[in-house]
Short mmCIF file of C-alpha atoms in Angstrom, two decimals:
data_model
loop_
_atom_site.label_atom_id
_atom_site.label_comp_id
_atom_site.label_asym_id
_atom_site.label_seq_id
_atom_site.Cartn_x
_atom_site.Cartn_y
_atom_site.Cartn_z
CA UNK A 1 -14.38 9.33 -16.59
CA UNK A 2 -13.63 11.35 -13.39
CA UNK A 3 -12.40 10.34 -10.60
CA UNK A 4 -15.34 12.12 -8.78
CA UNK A 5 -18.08 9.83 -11.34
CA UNK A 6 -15.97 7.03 -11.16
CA UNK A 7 -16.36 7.40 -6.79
CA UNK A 8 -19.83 7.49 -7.54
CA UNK A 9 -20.26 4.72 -9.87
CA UNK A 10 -18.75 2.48 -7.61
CA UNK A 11 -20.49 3.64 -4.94
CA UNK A 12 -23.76 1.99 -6.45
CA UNK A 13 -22.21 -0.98 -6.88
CA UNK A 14 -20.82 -1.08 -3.39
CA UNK A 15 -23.95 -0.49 -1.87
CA UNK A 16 -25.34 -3.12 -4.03
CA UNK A 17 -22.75 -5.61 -3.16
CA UNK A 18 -23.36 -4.39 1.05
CA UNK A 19 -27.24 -4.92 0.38
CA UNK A 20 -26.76 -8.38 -1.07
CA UNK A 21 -24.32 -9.53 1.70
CA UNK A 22 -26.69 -9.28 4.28
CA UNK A 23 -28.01 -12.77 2.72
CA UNK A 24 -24.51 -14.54 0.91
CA UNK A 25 -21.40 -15.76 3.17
CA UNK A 26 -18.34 -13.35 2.38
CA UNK A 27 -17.23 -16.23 -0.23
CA UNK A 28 -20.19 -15.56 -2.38
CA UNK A 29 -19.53 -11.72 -2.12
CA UNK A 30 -16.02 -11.95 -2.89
CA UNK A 31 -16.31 -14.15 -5.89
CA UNK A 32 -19.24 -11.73 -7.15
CA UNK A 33 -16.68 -8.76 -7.11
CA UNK A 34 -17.16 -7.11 -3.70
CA UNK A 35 -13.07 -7.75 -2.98
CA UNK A 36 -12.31 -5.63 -6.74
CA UNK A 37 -14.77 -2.96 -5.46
CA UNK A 38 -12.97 -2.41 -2.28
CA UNK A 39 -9.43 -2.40 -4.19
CA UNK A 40 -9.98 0.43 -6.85
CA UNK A 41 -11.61 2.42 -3.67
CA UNK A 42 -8.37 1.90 -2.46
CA UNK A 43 -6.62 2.95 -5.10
CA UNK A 44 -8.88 6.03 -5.92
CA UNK A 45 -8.48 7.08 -2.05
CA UNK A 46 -4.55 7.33 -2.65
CA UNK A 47 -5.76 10.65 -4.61
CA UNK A 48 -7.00 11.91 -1.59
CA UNK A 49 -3.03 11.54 0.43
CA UNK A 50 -1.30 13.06 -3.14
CA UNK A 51 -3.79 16.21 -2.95
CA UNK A 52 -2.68 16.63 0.96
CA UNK A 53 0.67 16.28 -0.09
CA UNK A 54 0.34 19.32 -2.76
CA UNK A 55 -1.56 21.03 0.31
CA UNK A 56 -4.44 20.58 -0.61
CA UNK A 57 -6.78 19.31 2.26
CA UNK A 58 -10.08 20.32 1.52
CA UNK A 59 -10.11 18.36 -1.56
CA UNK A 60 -8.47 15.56 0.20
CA UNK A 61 -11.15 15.81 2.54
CA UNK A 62 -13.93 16.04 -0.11
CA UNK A 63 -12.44 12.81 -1.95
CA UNK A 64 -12.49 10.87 1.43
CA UNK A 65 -16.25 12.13 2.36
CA UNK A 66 -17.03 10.44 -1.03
CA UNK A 67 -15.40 7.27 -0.59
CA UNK A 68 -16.93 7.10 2.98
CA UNK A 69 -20.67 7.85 1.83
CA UNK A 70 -20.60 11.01 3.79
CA UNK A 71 -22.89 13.52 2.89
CA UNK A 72 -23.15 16.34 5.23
CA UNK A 73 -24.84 16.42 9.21
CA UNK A 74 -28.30 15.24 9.06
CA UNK A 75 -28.08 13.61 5.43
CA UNK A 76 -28.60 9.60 4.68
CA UNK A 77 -25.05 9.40 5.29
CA UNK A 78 -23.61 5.46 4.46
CA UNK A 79 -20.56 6.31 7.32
CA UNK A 80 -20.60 9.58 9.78
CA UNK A 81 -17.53 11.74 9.85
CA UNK A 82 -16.04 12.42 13.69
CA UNK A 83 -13.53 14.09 15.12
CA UNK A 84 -11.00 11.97 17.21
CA UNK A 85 -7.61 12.35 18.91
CA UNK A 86 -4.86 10.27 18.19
CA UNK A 87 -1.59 9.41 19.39
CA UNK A 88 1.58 8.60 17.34
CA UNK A 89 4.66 6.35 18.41
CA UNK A 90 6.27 9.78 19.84
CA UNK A 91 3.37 10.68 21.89
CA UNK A 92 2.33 13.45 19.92
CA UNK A 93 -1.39 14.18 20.36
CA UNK A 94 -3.27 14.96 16.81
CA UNK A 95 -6.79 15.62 16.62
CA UNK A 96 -8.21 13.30 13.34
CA UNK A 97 -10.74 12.81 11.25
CA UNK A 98 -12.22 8.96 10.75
CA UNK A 99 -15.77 7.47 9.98
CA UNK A 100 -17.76 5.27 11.65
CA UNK A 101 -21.43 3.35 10.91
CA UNK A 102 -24.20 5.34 12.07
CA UNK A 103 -25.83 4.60 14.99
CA UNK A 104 -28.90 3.33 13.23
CA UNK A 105 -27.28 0.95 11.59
CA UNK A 106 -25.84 -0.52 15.45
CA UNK A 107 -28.04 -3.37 15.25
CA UNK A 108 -27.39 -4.59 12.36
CA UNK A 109 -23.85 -4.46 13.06
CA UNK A 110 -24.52 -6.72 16.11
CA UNK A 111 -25.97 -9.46 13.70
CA UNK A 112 -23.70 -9.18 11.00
CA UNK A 113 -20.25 -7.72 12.14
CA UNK A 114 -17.12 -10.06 12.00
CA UNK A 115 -14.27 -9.07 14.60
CA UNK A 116 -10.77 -7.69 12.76
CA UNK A 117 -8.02 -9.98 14.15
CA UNK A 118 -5.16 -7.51 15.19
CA UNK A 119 -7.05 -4.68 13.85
CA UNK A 120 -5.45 -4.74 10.71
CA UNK A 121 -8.11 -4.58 7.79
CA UNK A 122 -5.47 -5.55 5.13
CA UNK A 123 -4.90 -8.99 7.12
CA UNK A 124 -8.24 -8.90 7.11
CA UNK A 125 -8.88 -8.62 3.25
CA UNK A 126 -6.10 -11.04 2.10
CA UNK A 127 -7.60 -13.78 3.63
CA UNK A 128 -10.25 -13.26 6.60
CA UNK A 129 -8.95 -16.65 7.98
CA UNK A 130 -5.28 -17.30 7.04
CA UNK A 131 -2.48 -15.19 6.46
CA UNK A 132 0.84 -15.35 4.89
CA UNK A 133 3.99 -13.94 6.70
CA UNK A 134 7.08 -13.51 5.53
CA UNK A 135 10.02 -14.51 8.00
CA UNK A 136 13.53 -13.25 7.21
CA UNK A 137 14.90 -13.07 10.96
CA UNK A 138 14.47 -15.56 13.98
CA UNK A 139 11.23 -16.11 12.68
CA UNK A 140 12.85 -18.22 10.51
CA UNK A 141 13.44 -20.93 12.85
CA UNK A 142 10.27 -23.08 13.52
CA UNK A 143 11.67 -23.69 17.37
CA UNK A 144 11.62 -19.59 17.78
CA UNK A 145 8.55 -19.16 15.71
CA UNK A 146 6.75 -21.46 17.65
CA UNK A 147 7.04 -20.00 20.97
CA UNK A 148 4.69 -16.93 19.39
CA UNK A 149 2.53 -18.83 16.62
CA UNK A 150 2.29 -22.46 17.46
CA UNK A 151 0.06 -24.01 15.09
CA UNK A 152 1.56 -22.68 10.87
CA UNK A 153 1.99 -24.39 7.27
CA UNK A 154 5.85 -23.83 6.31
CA UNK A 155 5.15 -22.64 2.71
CA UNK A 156 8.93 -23.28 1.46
CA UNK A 157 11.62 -20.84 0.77
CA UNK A 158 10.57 -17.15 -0.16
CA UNK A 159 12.52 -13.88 -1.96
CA UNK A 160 12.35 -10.54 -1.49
CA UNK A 161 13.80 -8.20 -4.23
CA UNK A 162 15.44 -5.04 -4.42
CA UNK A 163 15.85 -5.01 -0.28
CA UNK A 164 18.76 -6.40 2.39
CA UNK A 165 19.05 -8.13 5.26
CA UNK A 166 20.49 -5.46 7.66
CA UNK A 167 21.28 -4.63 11.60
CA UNK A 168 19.27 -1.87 12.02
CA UNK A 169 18.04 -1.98 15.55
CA UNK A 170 19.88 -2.85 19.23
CA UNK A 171 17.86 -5.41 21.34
CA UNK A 172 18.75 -5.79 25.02
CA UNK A 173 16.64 -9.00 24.76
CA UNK A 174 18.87 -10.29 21.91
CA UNK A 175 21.82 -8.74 22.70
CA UNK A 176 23.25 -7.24 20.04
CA UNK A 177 21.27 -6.21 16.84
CA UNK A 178 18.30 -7.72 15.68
CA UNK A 179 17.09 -8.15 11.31
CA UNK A 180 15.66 -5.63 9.71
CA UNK A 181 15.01 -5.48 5.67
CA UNK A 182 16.23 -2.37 3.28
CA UNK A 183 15.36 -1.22 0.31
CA UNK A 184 18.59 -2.01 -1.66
CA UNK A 185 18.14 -1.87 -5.84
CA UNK A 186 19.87 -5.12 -6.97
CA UNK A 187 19.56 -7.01 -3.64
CA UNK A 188 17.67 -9.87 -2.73
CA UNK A 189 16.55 -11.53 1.05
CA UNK A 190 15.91 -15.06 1.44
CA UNK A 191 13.05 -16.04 4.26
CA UNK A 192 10.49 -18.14 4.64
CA UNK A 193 7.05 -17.95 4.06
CA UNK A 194 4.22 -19.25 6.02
CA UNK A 195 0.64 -19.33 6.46
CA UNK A 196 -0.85 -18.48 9.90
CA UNK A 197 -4.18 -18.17 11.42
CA UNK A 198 -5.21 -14.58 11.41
CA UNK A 199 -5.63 -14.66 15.13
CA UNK A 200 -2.21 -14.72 15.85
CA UNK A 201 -0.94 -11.73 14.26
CA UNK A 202 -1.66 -9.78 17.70
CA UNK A 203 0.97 -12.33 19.36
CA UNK A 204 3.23 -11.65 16.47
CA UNK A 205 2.70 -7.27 17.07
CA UNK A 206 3.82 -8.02 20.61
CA UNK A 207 7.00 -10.35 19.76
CA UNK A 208 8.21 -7.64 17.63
CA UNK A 209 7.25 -4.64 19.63
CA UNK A 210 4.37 -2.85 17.11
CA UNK A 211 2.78 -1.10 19.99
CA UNK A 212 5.84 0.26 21.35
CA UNK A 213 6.86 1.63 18.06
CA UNK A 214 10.04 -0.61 17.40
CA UNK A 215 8.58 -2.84 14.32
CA UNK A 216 5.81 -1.69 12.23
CA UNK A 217 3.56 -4.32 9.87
CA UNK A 218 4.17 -4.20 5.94
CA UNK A 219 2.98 -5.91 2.74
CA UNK A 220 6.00 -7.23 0.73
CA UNK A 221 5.46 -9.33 -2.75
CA UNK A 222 7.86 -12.22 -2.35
CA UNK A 223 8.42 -15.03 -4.65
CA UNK A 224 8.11 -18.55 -3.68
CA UNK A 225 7.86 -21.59 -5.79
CA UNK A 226 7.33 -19.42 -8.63
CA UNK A 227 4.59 -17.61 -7.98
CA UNK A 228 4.64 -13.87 -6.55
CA UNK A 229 2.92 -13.52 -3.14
CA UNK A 230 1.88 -10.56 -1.21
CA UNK A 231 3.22 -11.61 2.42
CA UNK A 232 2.89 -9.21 5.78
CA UNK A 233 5.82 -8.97 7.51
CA UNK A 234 7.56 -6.33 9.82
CA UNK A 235 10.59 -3.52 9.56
CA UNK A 236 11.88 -1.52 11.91
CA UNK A 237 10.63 1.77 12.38
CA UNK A 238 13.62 3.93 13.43
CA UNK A 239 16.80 2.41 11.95
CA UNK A 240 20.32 3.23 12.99
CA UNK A 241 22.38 4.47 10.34
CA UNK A 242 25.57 2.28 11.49
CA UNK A 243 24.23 -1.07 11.52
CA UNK A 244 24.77 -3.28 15.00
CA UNK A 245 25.97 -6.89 14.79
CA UNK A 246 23.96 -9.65 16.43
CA UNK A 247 24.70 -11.92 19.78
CA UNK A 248 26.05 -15.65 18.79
CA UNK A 249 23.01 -16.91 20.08
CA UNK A 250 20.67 -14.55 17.53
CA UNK A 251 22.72 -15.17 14.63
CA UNK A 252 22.80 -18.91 15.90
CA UNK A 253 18.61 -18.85 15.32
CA UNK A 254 19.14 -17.28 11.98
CA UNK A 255 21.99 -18.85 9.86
CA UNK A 256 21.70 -22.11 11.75
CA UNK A 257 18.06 -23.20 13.17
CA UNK A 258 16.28 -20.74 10.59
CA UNK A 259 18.81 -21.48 7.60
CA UNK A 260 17.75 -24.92 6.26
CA UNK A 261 15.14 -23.66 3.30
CA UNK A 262 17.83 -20.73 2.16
CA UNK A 263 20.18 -21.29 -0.44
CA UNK A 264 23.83 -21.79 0.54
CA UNK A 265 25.02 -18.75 -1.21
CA UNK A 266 22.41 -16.49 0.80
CA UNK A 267 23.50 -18.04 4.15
CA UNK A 268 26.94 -17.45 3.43
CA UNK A 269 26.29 -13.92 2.36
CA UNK A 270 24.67 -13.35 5.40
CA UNK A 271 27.65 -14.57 7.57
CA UNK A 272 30.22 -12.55 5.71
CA UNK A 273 28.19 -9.66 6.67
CA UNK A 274 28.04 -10.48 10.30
CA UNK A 275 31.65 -11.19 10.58
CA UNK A 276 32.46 -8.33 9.04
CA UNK A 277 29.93 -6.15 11.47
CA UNK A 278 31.69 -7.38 14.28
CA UNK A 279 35.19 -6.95 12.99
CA UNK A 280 34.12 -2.98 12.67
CA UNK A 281 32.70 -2.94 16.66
CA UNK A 282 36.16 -4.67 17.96
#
């Protein structure tokens, strides 16, 4: 099957699943398959980014129009395409494509809408209520964490493969350089993980500077207590290539306050490298 038929296909179902949740709470819908639907569209919509890439975009477009339900001006169209202008980290103006409900549909969208905490749908999706974030910087103490998030479940000790702890970013607030996570083949990263109400993931944007452009949010699978978990946390958007050591008093929060769930050889690791960031800088 297609990729175009297999749009389609789900498509039914979707609309199915959207028809029946007007009368089942989103627990229903989710155990019924809704969640499943919404993932493979997901997956089938990467096509759409890979055809762009080969410079493609009308077919990129035409992929998205199906995913969206968009049929053409004038047609029973499940979303509307519009034209929009936005604006990246830089300032750089771009004028967009998105979708949006039709108007017609506005009052049922009154009734039956649910607000997106932070505006992120994939908090959203993982668990409308609760989410899990991954700490592998200050967040890591419960004193510093608390000052942003103040009501959390400490999950236990988490790891991230194949990435680094690294310096990647000066802070005047901090002082020095603050943690940042790289890809690094071989490598692991101790943090912890913890599960947050979703309405605090705006606080946690601001603390580490999302709208400005200095963090950005990402999905990480992290291990902890033997399961694998998908976790948001944040990296730093522009790195430095030389990496900056911290203040005392942020490497304090880290390898002292944030330190007691991480395994002695990790913290150690970790203080090696600061030492020997600071020996470079003298």
């Amino acid at each position: 099957m297609g990729k175009k038929q297999e749009i389609e296909r789900l498509r039914e179902q979707l609309n199915q699943w959207l028809v029946e949740e007007e009368h089942d709470n989103d627990e229903v819908w989710l155990k019924r398959g809704g969640e499943a639907i919404f993932q493979r569209f997901a997956q089938l919509g990467s096509s759409a980014i890979a055809y762009n890439q080969l410079g493609d975009p009308e077919t990129a477009l035409a992929i998205l129009d199906q995913l969206e339900g968009y049929h053409g001006p004038g047609q029973p169209n499940h979303y509307e395409r519009i034209t929009v202008t936005a604006i990246d980290a830089d300032g750089e103006k771009y004028t967009c494509y998105t979708y949006v409900y039709p108007s017609e549909r506005k009052e049922w969208l009154e009734q039956h809408a649910k607000q997106v905490f932070g505006g992120d749908w994939m908090v959203f999706l993982h668990s409308k209520d609760e989410v899990m974030y991954f700490a592998y910087g200050s967040c890591m103490s419960e004193r510093d964490f608390r000052c942003t998030v103040p009501h959390f479940e400490v999950m236990g000790r988490a790891v991230l493969d194949d990435h680094r702890l690294a310096f990647t970013r000066y802070s005047r607030g901090r002082q020095g350089g603050v943690a940042d996570i790289v890809p690094s083949p071989g490598d692991r990263v101790e943090g912890v993980l913890y599960k947050i109400p979703a309405r605090y993931v705006t606080e946690l944007d601001w603390r580490e500077g999302v709208p400005a452009g200095v963090y950005r949010r990402e999905y990480v699978d992290v291990q902890c207590k033997g399961q694998l978990v998908s976790a948001l946390t944040y990296v730093v958007v522009e790195k430095q290539l030389d990496e900056i050591a911290p203040s005392e008093s942020y490497a304090s929060i880290i390898l002292d306050e944030g330190a007691s769930l991480l395994s002695t050889h990790y913290t150690e690791r970790v203080r090696r490298h600061i030492e020997h960031l600071r020996r470079r800088e003298r």
